Structure formats: C-alpha cells, structure tokens
Tab-separated table of C-alpha atoms and ligand atoms in Angstrom:
chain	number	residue	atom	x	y	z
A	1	UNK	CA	-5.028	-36.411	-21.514
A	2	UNK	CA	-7.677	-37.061	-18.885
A	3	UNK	CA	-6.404	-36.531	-14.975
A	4	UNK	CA	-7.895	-37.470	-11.878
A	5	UNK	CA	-9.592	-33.802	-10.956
A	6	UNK	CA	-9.511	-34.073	-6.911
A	7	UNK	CA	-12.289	-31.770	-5.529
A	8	UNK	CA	-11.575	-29.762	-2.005
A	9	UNK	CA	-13.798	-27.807	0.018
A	10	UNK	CA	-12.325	-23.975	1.321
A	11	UNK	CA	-12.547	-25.463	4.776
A	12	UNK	CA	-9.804	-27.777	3.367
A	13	UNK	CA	-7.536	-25.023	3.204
A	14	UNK	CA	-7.658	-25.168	7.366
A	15	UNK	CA	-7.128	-28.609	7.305
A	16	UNK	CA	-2.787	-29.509	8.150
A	17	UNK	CA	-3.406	-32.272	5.778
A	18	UNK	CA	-5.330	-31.369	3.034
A	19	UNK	CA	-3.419	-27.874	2.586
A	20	UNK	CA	0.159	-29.010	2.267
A	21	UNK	CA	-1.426	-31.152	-0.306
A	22	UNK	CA	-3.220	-28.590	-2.105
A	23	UNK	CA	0.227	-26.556	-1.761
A	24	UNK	CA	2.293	-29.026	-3.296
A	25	UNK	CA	0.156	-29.764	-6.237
A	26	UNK	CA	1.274	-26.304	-6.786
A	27	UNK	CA	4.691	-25.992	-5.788
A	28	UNK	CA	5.262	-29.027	-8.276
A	29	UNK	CA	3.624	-27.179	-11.160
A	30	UNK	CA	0.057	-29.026	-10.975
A	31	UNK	CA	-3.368	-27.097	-12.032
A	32	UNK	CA	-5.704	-25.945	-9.344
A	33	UNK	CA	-9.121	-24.316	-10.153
A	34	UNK	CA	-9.809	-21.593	-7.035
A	35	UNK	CA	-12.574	-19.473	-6.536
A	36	UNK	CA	-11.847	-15.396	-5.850
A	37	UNK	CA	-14.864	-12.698	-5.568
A	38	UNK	CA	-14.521	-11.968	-9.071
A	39	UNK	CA	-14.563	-15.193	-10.712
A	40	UNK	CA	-12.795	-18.974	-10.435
A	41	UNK	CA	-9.237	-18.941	-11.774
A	42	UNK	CA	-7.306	-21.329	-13.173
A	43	UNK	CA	-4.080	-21.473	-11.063
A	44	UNK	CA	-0.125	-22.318	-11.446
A	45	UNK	CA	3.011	-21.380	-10.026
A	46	UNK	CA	3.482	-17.745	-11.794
A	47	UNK	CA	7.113	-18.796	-11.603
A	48	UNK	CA	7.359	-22.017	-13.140
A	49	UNK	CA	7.367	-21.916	-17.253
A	50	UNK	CA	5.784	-25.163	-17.494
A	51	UNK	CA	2.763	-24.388	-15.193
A	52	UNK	CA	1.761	-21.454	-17.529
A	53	UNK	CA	2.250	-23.897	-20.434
A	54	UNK	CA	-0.250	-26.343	-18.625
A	55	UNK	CA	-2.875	-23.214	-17.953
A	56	UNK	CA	-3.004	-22.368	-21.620
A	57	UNK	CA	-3.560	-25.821	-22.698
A	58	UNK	CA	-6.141	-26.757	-19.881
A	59	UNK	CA	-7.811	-23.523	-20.959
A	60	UNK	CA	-6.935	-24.025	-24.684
A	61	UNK	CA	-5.899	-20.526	-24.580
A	62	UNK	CA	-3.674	-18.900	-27.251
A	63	UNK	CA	-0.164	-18.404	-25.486
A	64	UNK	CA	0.140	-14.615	-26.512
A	65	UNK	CA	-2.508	-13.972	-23.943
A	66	UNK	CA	-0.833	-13.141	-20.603
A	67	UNK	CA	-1.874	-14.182	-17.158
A	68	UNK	CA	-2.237	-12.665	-14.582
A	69	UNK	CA	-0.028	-13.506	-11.489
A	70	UNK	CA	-1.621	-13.318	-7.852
A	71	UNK	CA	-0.129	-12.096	-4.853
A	72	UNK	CA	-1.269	-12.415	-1.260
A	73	UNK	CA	0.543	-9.470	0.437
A	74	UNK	CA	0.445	-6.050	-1.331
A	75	UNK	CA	4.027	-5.675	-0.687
A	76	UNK	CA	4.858	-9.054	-3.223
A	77	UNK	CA	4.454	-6.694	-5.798
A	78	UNK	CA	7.774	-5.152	-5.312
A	79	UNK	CA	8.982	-8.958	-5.609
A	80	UNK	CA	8.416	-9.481	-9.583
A	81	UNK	CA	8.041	-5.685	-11.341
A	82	UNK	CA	10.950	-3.317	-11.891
A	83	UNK	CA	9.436	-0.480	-10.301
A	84	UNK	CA	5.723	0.590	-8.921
A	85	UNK	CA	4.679	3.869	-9.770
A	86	UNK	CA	3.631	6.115	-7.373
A	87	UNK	CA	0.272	6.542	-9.138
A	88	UNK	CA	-0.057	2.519	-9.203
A	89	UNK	CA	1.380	2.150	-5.471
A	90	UNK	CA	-1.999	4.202	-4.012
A	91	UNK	CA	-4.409	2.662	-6.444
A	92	UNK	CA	-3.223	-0.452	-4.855
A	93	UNK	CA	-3.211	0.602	-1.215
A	94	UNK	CA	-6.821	2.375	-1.901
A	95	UNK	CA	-8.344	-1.023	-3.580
A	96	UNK	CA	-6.488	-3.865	-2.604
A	97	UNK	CA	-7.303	-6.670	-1.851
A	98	UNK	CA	-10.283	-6.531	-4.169
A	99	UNK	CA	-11.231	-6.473	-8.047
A	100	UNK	CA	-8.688	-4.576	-9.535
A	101	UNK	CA	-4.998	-5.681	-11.994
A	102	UNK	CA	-2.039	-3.652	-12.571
A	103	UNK	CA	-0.284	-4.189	-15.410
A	104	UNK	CA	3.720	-3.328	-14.607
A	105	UNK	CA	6.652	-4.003	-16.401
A	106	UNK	CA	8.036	-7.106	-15.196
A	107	UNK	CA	11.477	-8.242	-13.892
A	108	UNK	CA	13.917	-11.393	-14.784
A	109	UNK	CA	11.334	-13.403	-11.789
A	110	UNK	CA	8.262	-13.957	-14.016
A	111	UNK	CA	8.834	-15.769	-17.178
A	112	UNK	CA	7.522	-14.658	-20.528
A	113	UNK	CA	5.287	-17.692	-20.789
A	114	UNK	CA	3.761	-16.392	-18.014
A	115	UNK	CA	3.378	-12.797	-19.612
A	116	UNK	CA	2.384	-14.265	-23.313
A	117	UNK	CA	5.803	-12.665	-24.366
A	118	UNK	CA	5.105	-9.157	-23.091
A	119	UNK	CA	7.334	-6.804	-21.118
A	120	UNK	CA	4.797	-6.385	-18.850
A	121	UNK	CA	2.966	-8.563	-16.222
A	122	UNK	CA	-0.883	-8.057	-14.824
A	123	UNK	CA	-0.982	-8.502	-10.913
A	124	UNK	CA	-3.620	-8.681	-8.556
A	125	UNK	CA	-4.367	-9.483	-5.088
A	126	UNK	CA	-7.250	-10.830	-4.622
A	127	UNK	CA	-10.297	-10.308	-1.906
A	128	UNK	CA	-11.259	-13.477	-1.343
A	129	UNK	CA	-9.957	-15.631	2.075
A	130	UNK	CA	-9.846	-18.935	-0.098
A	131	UNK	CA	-7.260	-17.814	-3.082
A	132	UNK	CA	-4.933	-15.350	-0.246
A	133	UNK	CA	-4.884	-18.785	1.760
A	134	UNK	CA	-3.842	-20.800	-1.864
A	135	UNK	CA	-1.218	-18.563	-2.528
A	136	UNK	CA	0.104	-18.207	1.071
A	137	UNK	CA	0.367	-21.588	1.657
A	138	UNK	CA	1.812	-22.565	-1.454
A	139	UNK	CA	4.562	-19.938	-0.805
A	140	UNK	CA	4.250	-19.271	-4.727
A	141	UNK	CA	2.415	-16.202	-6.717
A	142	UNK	CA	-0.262	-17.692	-8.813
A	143	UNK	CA	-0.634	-17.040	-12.347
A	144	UNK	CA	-4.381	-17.410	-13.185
A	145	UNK	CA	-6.437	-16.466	-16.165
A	146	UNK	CA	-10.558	-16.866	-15.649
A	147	UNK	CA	-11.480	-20.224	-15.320
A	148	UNK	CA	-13.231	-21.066	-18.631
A	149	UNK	CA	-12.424	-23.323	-21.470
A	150	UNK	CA	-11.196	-20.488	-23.890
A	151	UNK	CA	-14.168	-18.163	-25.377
A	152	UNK	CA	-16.717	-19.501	-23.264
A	153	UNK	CA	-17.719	-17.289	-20.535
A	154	UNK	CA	-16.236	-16.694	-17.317
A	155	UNK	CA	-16.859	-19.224	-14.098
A	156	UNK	CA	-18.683	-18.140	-11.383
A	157	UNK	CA	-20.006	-21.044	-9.975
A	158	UNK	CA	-18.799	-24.841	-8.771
A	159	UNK	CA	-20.353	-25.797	-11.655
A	160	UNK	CA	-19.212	-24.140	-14.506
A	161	UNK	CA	-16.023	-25.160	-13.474
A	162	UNK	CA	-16.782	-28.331	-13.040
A	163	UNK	CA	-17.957	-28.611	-16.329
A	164	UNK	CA	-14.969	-27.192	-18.383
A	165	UNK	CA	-12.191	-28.576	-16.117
A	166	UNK	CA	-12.901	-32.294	-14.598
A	167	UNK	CA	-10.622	-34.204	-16.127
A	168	UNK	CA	-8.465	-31.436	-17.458
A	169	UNK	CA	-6.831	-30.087	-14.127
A	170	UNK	CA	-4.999	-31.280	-10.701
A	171	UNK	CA	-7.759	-30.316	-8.270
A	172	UNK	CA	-10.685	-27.864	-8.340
A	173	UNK	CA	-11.560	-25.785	-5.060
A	174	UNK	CA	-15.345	-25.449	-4.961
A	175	UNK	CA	-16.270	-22.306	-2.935
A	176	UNK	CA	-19.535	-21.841	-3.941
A	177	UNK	CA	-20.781	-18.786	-5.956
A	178	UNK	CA	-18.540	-15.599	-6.481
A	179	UNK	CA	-19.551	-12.326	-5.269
A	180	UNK	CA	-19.051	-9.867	-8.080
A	181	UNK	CA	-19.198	-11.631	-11.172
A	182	UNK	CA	-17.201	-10.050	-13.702
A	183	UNK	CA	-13.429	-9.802	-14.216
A	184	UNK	CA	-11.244	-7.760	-12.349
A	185	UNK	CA	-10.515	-4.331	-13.408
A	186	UNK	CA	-7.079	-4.121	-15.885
A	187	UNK	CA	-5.414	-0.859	-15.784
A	188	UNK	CA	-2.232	-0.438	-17.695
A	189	UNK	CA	0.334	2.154	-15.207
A	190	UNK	CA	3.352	1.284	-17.476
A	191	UNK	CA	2.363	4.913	-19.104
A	192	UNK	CA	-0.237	6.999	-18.453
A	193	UNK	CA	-3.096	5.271	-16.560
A	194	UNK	CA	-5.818	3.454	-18.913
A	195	UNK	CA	-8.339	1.064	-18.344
A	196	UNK	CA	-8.156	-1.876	-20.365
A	197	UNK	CA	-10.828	-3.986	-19.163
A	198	UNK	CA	-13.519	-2.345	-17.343
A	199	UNK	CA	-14.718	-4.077	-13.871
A	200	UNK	CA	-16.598	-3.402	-9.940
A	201	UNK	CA	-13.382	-1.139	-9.435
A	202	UNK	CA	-14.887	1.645	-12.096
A	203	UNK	CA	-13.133	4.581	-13.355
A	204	UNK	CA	-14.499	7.588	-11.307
A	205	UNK	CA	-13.033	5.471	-8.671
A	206	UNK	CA	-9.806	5.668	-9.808
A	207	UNK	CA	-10.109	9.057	-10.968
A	208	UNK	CA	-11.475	10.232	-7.555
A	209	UNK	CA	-8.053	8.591	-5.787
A	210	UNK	CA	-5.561	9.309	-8.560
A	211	UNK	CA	-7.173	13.106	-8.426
A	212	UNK	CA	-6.591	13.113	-12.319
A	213	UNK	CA	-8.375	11.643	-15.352
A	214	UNK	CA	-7.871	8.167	-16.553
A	215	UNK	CA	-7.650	6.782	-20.369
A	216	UNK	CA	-9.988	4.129	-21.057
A	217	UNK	CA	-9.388	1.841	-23.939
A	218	UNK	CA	-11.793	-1.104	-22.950
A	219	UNK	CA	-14.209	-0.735	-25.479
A	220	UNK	CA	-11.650	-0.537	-28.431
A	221	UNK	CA	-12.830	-2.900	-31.133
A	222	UNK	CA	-10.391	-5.715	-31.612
A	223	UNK	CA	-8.988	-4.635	-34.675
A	224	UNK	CA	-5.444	-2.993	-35.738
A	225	UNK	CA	-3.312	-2.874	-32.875
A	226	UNK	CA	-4.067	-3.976	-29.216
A	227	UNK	CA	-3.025	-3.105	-25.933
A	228	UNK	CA	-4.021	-6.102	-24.424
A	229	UNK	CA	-4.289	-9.045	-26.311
A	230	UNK	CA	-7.411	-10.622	-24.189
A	231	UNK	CA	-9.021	-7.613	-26.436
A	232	UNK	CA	-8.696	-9.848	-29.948
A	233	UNK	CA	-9.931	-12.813	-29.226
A	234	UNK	CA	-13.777	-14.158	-29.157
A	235	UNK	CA	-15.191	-14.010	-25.416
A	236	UNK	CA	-18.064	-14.973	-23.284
A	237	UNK	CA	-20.043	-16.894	-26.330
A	238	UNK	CA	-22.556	-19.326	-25.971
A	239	UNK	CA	-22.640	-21.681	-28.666
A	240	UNK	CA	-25.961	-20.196	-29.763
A	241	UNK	CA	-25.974	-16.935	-31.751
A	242	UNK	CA	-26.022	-13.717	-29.624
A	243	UNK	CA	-27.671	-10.041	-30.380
A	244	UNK	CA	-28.053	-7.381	-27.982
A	245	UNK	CA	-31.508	-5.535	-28.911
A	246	UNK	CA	-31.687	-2.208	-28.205
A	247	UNK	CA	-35.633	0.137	-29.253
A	248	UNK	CA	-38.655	0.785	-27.675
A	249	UNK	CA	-40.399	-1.927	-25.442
A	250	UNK	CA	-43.008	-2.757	-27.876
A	251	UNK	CA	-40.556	-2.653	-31.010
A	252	UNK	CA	-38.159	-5.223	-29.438
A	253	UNK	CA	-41.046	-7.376	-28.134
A	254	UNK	CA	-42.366	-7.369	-31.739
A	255	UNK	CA	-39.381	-8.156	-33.281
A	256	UNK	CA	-38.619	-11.490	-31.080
A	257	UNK	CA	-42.008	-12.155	-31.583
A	258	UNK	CA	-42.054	-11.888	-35.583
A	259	UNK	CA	-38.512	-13.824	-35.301
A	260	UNK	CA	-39.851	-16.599	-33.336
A	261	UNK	CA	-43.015	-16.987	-36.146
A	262	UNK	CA	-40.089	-17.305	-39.168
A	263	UNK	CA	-37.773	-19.145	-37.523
A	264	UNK	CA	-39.842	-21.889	-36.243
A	265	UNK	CA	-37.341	-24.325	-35.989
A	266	UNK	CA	-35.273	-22.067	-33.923
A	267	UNK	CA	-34.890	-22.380	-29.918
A	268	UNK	CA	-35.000	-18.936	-28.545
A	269	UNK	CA	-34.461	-17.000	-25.500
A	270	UNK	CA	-34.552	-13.604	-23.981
A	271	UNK	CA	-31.855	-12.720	-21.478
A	272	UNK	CA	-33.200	-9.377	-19.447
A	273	UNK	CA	-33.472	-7.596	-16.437
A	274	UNK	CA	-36.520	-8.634	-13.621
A	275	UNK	CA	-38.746	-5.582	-14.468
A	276	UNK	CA	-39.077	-7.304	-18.204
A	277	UNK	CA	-40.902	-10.320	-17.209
A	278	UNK	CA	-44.483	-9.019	-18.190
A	279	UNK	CA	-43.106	-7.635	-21.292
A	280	UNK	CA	-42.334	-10.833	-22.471
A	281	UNK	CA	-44.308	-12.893	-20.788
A	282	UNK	CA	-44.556	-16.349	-23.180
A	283	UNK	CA	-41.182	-16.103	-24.084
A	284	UNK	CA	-38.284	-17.975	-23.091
A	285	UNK	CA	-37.020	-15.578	-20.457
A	286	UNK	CA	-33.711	-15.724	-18.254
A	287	UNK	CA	-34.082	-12.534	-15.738
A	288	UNK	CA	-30.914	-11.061	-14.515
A	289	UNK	CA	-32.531	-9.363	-11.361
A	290	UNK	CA	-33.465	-5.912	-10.717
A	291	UNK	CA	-32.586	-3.202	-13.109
A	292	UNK	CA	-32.009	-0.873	-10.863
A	293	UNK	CA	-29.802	-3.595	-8.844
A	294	UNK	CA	-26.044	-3.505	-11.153
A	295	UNK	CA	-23.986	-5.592	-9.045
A	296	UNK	CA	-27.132	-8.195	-9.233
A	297	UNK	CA	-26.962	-8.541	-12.984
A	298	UNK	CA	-23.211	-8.534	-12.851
A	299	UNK	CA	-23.062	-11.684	-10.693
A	300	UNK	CA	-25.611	-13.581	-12.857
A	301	UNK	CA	-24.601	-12.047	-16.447
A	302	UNK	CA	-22.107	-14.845	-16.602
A	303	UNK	CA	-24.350	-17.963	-15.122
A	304	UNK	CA	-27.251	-16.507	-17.510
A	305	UNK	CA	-24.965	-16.930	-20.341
A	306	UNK	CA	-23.783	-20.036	-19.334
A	307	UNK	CA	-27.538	-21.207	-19.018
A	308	UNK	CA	-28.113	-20.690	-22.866
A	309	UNK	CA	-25.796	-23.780	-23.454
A	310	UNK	CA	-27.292	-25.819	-20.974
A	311	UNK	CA	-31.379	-24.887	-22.517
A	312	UNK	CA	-29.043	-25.571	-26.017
A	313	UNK	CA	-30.755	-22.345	-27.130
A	314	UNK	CA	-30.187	-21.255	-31.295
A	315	UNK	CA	-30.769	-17.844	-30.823
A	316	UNK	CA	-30.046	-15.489	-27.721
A	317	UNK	CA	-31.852	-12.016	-27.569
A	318	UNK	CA	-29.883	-9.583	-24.880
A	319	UNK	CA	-32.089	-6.718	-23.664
A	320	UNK	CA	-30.301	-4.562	-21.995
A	321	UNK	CA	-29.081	-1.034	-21.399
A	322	UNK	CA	-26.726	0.491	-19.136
A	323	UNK	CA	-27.753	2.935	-16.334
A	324	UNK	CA	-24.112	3.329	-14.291
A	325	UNK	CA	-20.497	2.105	-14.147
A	326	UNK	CA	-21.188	-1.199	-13.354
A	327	UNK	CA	-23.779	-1.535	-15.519
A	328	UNK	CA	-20.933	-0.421	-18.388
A	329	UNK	CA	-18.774	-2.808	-17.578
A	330	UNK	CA	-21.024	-5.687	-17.707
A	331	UNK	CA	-21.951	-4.329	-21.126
A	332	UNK	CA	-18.161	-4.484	-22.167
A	333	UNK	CA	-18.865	-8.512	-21.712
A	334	UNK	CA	-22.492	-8.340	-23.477
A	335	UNK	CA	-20.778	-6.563	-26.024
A	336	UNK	CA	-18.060	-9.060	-26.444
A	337	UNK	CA	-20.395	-12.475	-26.075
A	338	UNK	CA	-22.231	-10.625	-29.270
A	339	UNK	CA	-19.441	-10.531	-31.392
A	340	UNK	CA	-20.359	-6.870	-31.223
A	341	UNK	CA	-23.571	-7.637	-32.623
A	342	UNK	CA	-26.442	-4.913	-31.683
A	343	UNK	CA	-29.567	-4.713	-33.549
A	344	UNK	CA	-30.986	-1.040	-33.181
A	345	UNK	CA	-34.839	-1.145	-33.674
B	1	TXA	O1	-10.876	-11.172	-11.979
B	1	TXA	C1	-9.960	-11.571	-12.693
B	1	TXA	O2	-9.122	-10.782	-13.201
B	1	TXA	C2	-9.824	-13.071	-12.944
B	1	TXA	C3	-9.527	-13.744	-11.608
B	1	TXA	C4	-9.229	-15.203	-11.751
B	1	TXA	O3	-8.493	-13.071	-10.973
B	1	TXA	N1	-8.834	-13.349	-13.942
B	1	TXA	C5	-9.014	-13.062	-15.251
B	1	TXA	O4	-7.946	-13.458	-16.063
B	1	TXA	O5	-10.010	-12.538	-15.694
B	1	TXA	P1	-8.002	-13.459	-17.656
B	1	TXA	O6	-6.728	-14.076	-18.053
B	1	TXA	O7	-9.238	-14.115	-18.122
B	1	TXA	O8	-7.983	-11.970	-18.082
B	1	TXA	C6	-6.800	-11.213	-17.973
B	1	TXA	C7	-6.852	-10.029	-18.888
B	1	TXA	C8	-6.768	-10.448	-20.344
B	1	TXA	O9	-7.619	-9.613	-21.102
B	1	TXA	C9	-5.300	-10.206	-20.670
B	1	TXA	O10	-5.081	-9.951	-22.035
B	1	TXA	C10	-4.990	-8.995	-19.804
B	1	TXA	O11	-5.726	-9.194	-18.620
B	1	TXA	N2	-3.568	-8.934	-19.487
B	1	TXA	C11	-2.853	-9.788	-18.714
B	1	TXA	N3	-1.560	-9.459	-18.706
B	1	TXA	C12	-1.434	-8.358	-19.475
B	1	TXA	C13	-0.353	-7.528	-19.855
B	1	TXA	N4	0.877	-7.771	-19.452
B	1	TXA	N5	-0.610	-6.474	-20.673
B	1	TXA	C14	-1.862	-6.211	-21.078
B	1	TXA	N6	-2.930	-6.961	-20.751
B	1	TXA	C15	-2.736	-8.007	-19.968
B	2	MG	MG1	-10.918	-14.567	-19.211
C-alpha cells in the first residue's frame, strides 16, 4: 500500500505545531523514519503490537527479529525490564546516551511482537538531540530497527532513506548525515556479558569499565544456534556480488585486473581506503577515507555500499583490513555484505 510519506526537518521538532503532529503520528501507531548518530531508524510505539507489525512489514523484515526499543531518560529502563544488573546499570551510566544496546529480559510492558518472541528486549538511548526529542515528545519508547528495506545496508543518509521508505512510512525526519555510521553496539547482560554485534562502543571499553573480560560472539557464523537472530539473516548486500580481497598490493591489483580482462561484460568496482587510489588508479574506485582514519571509513562503509547499487555495479571488490576496534567492527558488516566471502591471494 503506498502512503503519503510527509518529510520534516529536526528544526520541526521545535516547532508547537509540527511536533504534536509528529508525536501523534506516533502515539496512534504511525511509522516515522528518524535519524540517531548511529544510523536512521525506523520508529513505532515500542508499546503498541500493531506498530511493530507495521515496522516489520515497512522493512519487510522477518518478525523473529527483535527491535530494539528507545528510551530518552536512562532511568526508562527500569520502566519495561524485570531487573538491571548491576554490571548493565554502569555500562549504561558510563556510555549512555550514545552507541551502545542492552539486551534485558523484558517485563509484561513490551509486547513480544516487539521482541520477535524473545524473553528479552534490546534498549538503547540514543545520542542524538533529534530521536531524545521524538521519543520525549511522543511520551512513548520507540521500537526501531535500522532503517533499511531488509538486507540492504544500513541508512545513513536523507537519502537512503528516502529511497527505501517514501511511500512505505508515515513521515521521514531528514537530519542530514549520521555521525558514526555503523550500528549500535548489542551486548547481551541477561548472563554473562557478550557482545553480540560489535559497534563505536568497542570491547576494551567495556572491559576497562566492567574491570572484567567480556564474551564476544559477533563474529559467530550464522549457522546452528543463534543468540541473536539479526545474526542469520543476509545483511548489508548490494545487489551486485561482493568479495573482500585480502594479499599483497600487487597480487590483489593483478587479480581485479585479470578479472576485469575475462569478465568483460562485467561492471566492476573497488571499494578501499584513500591511500589505495594510485594502486588502482584506472579502476572503478570508491575511497572510504584515510586508513589510518576508522571512524572515517565507518561513516562512509554504509553510503559506499549503498553507492554500488546506484553505479548498478556486477561485481564489488572490498580491500580492506582491519588495524583497531573500530576498524573490527566495520569488518563484522564487510564480512556480512560478503556473504562471508573472502578471497585470500
Ligand atoms: O544503532 C542502532 O542500533 C540502530 C539505531 C536505529 O538505533 N538500530 C539497529 O536496529 O541497528 P536493528 O534492528 O537493525 O538491529 C538490532 C540488532 C539485531 O541484530 C537484533 O537481532 C538484535 O539487535 N536484537 C534485538 N533484540 C534482541 C534480543 N532481545 N536478543 C538478542 N538480540 C537482539
Ligand atoms: Mg539492521
């Protein structure tokens, strides 16, 4: 069904008008598209069955993938979990607001639809003055998975959003680029701590606050039994096909090269960091930014892949290696938009 998609500006959010409007669109179980510093979400009222129903068919989501619910005020939390660990309780007063999701078991307040039929619910409050105003205003916690159509990657610019939801959602709040990039951090404190999806809050940082070693489970293949069920299901793709390369300079640059000569037909590209651009100079090059520069990359890793649809490229050559944290978890995504594909030269 196509909807009227009404488009707002984050100085709309200030406006007496325009904000109880935005509000009720939410209190009454409407879609709104909102940017955070991570990436755009797709919001609903977290408390309101038939919102979450709407997400996961504006998203075309499978409904055993939970969402997760954002809060405004760190002290919500206690609102819609049956307990916070003490562990979980200074992770969040150490990084909230800001990149990182909890993932609690949840009380009789947040329906399973919301949760994908889990026990547990992910919650987050996020850094970013747009979405805190959202939820405040809309009195409501907002259950939000990443703004994408499902298995495309993640939104992190007016655009993309534009381009999966016009026509599919209530309203859309364009605030421009997002800051970091990637997904939020998920870390699972019903048990002992464990990363599920790696993000910009990394795991020495939780280590150093928690004083103990973390589990990390984020780079689990999706096979045989998951912890969370975003972990099964394809990510991130392009509709071209993806391969991370991984050799020596002049082995990789050979190999694209030799590629290019046999498939002919083929539209190719190279997605890189900066300091490649001689390397492959001829080729069909999208640069990331500075290698050295990880939160760079991370911010354009998403619009890069996003690009290869718009170029309608066959045949997407990632070359890339990690040097840090950061630089891990945007490999987690690479990883994930290849199928797990890697070609070692
Ligand atoms: O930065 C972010 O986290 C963004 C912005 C919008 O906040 N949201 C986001 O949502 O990335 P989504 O739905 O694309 O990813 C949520 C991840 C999924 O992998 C999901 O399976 C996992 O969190 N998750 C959610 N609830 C869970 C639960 N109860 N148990 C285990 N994993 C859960
Ligand atoms: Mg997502």
């Amino acid at each position: 069904m196509v909807k009227e998609t009404k488009i707002y500006l984050m100085s709309d959010l200030d406006d007496k008008d325009k904000s109880s409007e935005i509000a009720k669109l939410i209190q009454s179980g409407k879609l709104v598209v909102f940017p955070t510093e991570t990436v755009y979400g797709l919001g609903g009222n977290a408390l309101d069955p038939n919102a979450s129903k709407a997400i996961y068919s504006a998203k075309g989501r499978p409904s055993d993938n939970p969402l997760i619910v954002h809060i405004a005020d760190k002290n919500d939390v206690f609102q819609y979990v049956k307990s916070v660990p003490l562990e979980a309780k200074r992770l969040m007063d150490a990084f909230w607001p800001g990149p990182i999701t909890f993932i609690l078991e949840k009380n009789d307040l947040i329906p399973y639809t919301t949760t994908g039929g889990l026990k547990t619910v992910a919650l987050r409050m996020p850094n970013h003055e747009a979405a805190l105003k959202l939820i405040k205003q809309s009195n409501r916690p907002i259950a939000a998975p990443s703004a994408n159509i499902s298995g495309k990657p993640s939104s992190t610019a007016f655009k993309h959003v534009f381009d999966d939801f016009n026509g599919r959602v209530d309203a859309i709040i364009d605030g421009g680029d997002t800051t970091i990039g990637l997904e939020s951090t998920v870390i699972d404190m019903t048990s002992a701590p464990t990363i599920l999806r790696p993000g910009a809050i990394t795991k020495s940082m939780i280590e150093r606050v928690l004083n103990q070693k973390v589990l990390d489970l984020s780079n689990q293949l999706p096979t045989g039994e998951v912890r969370s069920p975003g972990m099964k299901y394809t990510h991130y793709k392009p509709k071209g096909n993806v391969t991370l390369i991984n050799g020596l300079e002049s082995h990789v640059k050979n190999y694209i090269r030799d590629f290019e000569i046999t498939h002919h037909n083929k539209k190719v590209a190279i997605i890189c960091p900066s300091e490649y651009e001689d390397l492959f100079h001829g080729f069909r090059l999208r640069l990331l930014g500075s290698i050295h520069d990880s939160a760079l990359m991370s911010k354009n890793i998403f619009k890069a892949l996003r690009d290869m649809d718009d170029w309608q490229m066959d045949e997407i050559f990632i070359y890339y290696k990690e040097s840090d944290e950061l630089g891990y978890a945007m490999m987690n995504r690479l990883l994930k938009a290849a199928g797990y594909h890697v070609l070692e030269l």
